C-alpha positions as CSV (number, residue, x, y, z in Angstrom):
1,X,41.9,-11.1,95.3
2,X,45.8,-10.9,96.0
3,X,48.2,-13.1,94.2
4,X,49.1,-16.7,94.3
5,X,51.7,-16.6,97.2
6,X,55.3,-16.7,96.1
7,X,57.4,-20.3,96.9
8,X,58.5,-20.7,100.0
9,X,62.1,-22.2,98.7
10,X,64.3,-19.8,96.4
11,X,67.4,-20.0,94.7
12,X,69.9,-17.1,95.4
13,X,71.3,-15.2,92.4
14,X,74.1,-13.9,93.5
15,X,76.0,-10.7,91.4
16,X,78.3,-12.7,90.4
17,X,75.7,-14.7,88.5
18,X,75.8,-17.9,89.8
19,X,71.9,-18.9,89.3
20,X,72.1,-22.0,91.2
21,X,73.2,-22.5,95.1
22,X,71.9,-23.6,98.2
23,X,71.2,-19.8,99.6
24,X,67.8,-19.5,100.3
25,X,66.4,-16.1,98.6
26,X,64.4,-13.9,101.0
27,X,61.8,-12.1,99.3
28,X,58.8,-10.4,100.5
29,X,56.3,-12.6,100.4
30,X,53.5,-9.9,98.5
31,X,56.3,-9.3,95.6
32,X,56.9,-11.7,92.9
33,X,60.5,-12.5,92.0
34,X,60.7,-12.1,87.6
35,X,62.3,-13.4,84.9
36,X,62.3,-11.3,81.6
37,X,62.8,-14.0,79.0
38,X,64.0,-12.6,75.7
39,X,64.9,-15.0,72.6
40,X,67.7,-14.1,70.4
41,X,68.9,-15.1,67.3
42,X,71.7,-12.8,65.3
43,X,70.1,-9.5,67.2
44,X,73.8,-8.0,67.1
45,X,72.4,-4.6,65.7
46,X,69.4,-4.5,67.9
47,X,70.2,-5.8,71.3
48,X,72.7,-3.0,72.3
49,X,69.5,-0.9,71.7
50,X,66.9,-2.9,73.5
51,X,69.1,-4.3,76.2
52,X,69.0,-0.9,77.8
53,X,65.0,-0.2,77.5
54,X,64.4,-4.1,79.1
55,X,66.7,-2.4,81.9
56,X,64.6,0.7,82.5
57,X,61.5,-1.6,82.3
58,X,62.9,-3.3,85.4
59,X,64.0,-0.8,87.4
60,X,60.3,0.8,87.1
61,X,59.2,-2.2,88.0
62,X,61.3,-2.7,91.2
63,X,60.2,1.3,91.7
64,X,56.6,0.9,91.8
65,X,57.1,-2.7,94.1
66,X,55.3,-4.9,91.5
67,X,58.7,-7.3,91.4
68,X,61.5,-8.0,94.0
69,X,64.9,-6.9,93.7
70,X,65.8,-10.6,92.9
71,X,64.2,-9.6,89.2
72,X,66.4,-10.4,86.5
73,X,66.7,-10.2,82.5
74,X,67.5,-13.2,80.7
75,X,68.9,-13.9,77.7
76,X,68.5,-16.7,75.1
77,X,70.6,-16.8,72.6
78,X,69.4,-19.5,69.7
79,X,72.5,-20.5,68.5
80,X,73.4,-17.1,66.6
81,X,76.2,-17.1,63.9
82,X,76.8,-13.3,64.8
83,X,78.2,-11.7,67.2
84,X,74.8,-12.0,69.6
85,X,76.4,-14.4,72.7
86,X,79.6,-12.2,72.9
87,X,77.2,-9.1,73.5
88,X,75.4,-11.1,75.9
89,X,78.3,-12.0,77.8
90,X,79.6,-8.6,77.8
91,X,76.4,-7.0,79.4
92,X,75.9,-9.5,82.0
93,X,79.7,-8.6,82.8
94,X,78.7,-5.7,83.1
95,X,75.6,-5.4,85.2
96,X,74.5,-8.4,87.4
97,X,70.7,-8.0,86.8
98,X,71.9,-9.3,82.9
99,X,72.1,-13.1,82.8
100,X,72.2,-15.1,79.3
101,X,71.7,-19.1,78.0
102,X,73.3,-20.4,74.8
103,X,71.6,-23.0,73.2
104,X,74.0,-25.3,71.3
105,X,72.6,-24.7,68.1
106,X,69.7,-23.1,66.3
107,X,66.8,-24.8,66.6
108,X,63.9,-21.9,66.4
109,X,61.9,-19.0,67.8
110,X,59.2,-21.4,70.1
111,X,62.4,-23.6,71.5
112,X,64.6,-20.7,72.5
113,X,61.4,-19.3,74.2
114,X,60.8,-22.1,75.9
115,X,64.5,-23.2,77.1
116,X,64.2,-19.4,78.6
117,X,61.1,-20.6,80.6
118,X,62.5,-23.9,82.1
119,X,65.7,-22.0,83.0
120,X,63.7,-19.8,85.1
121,X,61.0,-21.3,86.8
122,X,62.6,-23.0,89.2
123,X,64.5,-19.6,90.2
124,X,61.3,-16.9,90.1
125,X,58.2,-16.6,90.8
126,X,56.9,-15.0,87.7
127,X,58.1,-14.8,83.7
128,X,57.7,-12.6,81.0
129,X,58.8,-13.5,77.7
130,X,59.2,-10.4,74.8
131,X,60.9,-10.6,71.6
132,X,64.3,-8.6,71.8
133,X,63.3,-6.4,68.4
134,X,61.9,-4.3,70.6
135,X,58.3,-4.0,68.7
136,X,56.6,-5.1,72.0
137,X,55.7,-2.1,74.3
138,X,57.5,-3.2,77.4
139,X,55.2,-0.8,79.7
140,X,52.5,-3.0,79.2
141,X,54.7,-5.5,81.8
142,X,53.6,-2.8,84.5
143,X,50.1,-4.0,83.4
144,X,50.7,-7.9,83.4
145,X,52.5,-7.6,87.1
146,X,49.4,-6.0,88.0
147,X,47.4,-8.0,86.6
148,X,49.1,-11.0,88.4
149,X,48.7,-9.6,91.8
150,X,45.0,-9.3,90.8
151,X,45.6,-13.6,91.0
152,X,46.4,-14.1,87.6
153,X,48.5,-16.6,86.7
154,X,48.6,-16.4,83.2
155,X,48.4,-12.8,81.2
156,X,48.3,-12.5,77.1
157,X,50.1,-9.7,75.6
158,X,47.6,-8.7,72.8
159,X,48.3,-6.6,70.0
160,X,45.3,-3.5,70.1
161,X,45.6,-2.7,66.2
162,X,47.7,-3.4,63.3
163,X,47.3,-0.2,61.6
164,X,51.8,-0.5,61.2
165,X,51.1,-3.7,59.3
166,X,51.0,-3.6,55.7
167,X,47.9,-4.6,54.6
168,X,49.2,-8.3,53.6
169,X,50.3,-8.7,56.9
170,X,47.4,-8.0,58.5
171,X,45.4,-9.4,56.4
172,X,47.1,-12.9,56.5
173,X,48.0,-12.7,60.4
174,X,43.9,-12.1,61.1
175,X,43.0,-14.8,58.8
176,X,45.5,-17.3,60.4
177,X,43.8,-16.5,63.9
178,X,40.7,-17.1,62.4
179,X,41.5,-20.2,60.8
180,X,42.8,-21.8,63.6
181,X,39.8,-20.5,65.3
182,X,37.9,-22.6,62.8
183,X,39.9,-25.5,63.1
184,X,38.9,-25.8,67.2
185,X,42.0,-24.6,68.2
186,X,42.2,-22.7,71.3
187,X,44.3,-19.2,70.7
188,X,44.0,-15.5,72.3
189,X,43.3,-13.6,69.0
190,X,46.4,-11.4,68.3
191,X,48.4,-12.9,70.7
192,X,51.9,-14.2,70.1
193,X,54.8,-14.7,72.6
194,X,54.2,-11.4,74.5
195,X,52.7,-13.2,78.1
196,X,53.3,-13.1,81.6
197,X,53.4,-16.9,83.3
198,X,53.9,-18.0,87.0
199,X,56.1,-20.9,87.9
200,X,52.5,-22.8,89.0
201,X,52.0,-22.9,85.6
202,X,55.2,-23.3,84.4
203,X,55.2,-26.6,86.4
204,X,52.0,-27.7,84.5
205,X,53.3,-27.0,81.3
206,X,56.6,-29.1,81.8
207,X,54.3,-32.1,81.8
208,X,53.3,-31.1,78.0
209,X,55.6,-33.5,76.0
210,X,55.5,-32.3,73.2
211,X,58.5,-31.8,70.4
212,X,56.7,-30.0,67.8
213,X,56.3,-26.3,69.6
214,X,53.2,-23.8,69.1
215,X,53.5,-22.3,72.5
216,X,50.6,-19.5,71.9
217,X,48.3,-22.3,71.5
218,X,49.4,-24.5,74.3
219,X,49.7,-22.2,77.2
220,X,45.5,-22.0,76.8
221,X,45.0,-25.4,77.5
222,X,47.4,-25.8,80.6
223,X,44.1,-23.7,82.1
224,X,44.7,-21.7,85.2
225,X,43.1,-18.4,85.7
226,X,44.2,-16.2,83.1
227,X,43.1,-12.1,81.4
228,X,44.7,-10.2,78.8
229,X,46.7,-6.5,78.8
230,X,45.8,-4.9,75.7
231,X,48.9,-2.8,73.5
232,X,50.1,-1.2,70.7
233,X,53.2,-3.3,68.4
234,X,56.1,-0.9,67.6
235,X,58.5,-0.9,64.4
236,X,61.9,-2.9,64.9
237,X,64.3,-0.9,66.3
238,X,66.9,-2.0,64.3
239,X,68.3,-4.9,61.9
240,X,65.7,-6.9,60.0
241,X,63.1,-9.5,60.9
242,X,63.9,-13.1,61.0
243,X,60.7,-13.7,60.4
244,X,60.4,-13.9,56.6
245,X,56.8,-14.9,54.8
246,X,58.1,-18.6,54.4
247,X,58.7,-19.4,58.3
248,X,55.5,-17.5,59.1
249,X,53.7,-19.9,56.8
250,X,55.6,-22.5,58.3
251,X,54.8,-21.8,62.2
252,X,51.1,-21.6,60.6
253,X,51.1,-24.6,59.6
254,X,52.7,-26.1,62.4
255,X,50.3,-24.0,64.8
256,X,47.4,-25.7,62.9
257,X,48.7,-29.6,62.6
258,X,49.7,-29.2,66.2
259,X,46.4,-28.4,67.9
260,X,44.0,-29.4,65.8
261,X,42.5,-33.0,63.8
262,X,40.5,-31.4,62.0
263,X,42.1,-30.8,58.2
264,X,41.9,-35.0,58.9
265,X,38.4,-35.0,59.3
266,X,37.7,-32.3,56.2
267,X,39.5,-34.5,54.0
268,X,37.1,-37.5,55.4
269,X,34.0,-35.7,54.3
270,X,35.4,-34.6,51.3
271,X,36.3,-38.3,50.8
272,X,32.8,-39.1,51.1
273,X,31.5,-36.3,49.2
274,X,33.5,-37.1,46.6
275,X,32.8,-40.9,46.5
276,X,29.1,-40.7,46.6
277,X,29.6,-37.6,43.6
278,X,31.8,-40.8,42.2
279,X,28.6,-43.0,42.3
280,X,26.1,-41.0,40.8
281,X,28.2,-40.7,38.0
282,X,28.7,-43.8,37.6
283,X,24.6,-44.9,37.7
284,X,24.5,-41.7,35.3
285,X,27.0,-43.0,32.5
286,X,25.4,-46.5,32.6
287,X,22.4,-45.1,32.2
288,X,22.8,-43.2,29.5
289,X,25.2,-46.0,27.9
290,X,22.2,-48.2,28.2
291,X,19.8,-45.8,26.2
292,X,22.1,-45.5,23.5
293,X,23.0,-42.0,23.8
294,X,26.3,-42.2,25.0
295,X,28.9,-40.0,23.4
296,X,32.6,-40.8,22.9
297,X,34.4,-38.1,24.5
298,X,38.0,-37.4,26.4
299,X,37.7,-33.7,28.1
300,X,35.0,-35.1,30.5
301,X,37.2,-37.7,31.5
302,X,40.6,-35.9,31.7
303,X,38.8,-32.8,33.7
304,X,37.3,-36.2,36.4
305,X,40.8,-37.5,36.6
306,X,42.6,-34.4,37.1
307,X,40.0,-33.0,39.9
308,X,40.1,-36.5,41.8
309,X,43.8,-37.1,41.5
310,X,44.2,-33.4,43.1
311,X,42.6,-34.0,45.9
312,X,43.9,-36.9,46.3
313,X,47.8,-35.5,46.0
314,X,46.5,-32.6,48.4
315,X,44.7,-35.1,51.2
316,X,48.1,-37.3,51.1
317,X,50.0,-34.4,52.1
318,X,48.1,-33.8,55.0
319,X,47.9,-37.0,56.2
320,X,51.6,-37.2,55.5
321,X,52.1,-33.5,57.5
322,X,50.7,-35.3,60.8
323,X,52.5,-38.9,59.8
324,X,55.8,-36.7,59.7
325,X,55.0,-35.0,63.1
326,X,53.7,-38.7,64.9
327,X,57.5,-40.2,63.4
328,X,59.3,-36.9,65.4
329,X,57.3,-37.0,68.5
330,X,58.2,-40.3,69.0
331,X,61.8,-40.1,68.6
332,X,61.9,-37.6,71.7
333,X,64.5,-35.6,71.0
334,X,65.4,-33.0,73.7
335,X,63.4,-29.7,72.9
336,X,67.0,-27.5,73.6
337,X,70.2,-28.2,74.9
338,X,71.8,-25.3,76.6
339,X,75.9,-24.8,76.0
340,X,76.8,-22.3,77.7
341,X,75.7,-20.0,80.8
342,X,76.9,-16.7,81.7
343,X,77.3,-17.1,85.2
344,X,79.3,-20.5,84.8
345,X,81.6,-18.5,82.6
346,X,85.2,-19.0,83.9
């Protein structure tokens, strides 16, 4: 099967990096055009590093005629406090196939992603976003473009093992796959933002509205005809993870409340299960009040109050988790704002 045929309309980017003219791009039209979309936030120690390998990765990819020559690299930085857009700057400066987005503030890992994605799918044909730590095996992209001309439109970067994880890590990570398995949400198992997507796609998935952002678990149900390329996660190169235990619990949590109802309908049945538990002992205390062998007693009720008003405290905060995410959805706030562009620098 060959690949869904490029656009017939392009946008040249010229060296100078001026994304957005009326120059029609010539492309062949068997070779996709691609985007490498790479989120950063305070990656002044590792980007120097990895900056040079997403390089290499493209050239091969030019090489071996799996992407045009039109293939660029693009970077977005999420409102760093480091020194992270001044790099950027510098190595787009420096080499055309560089190009870099500021957003004009931090506003998190799934936002940055996705400001990369709009920014490039009116201009290529094809994306790929990767984290810029460097952890994702960037040869697996030879795989996803090949994958694509196999008339793929979507392609999952999965992670093969976790044998590098500690054993909380993986143990937790597996577990919140499988939850959110359980809750009926619809996820590539050890899958995160590692994906090749077309711009067909990419003009489905501008329709999704939504302002709380899970994009692992939304890209499944835009549809299209998708398969998965299969590798092994590296360490970080360098610096430390921004990812500390309490945002993973957070994008967890968000990844659950975002795609799924069901936690509403768990606490419904335990409603009911304790209610009619509630009832029966009731009929069973009037009952034995009634034969006279009712005993005057406080632990029984204190360990009833305590078990009830639990749930109850617990149930309120998860109706008050999707109550929070209703009241931001509807104020629409704009996903990302973009600054600053490199090729609009002066």
């Amino acid at each position: 099967m060959k690949a869904p045929p490029p656009r017939t309309k392009k946008i040249h980017i010229s060296p100078a990096h001026c994304v957005k003219n009326t120059t029609d791009r010539k492309t062949d039209n068997t070779i996709p055009s691609l985007a490498i979309v790479v989120p950063c936030y305070n990656e002044e120690e590792v980007l120097p590093v990895t900056a040079p390998i997403f390089l290499a990765e493209l050239e091969t990819l030019r090489q071996k005629k799996l992407v045009s020559a039109q293939s660029k690299i693009l970077f977005v930085d999420d409102g760093s406090s480091d020194s992270t857009w001044e790099i950027i700057k510098k190595l787009s400066k420096e080499n055309p196939d560089f190009l870099g987005i500021r957003q004009s503030r931090n506003r998190g890992h799934q936002n940055a992603v996705l400001a990369g994605l709009m920014e490039a799918k009116e201009n290529f044909d094809i994306t790929i976003s990767i984290d810029c730590d460097g952890q994702d095996d960037v040869s697996a992209m030879d795989k996803m473009c090949a994958e694509y001309q196999k008339g793929n439109e979507i392609v999952y970067g999965v992670r093969s093992q976790r044998k590098k994880d500690s054993f909380f890590k993986r143990f937790t990570a597996e577990s919140f796959y499988k939850l959110l398995g359980a809750m009926g949400a619809e996820v590539v198992f050890n899958h995160a933002d590692y994906r090749l997507v077309s711009a067909r796609v990419l003009n489905e998935f501008e329709n999704f509205g939504e302002v709380n952002l899970f994009l692992r678990g939304m890209f499944p149900l835009v549809g299209f005809k998708s398969s998965k390329v299969f590798y092994e996660r590296n360490e970080r190169v360098a610096g430390k993870s921004h990812y500390p235990l309490a945002k993973m619990l957070h994008l967890a949590f968000d990844g659950i409340t975002s795609l799924s109802v069901k936690p509403i309908r768990i606490i419904t049945s335990l409603g009911i299960l304790v209610s009619l538990a509630s009832f029966v002992g009731v009929v069973w205390s009037l009952a034995v009040r009634l034969s006279g062998r009712s005993v005057d007693g406080w632990a029984s009720m204190v360990c009833i109050l305590c078990f009830v008003s639990g749930i109850q405290m617990v149930s309120l905060g998860i109706i008050g988790e999707y109550v929070g995410k209703i009241y931001l959805e509807t104020k629409r706030r704009p996903r990302f704002i973009i600054s600053e562009r490199t090729w609009e620098e002066k």
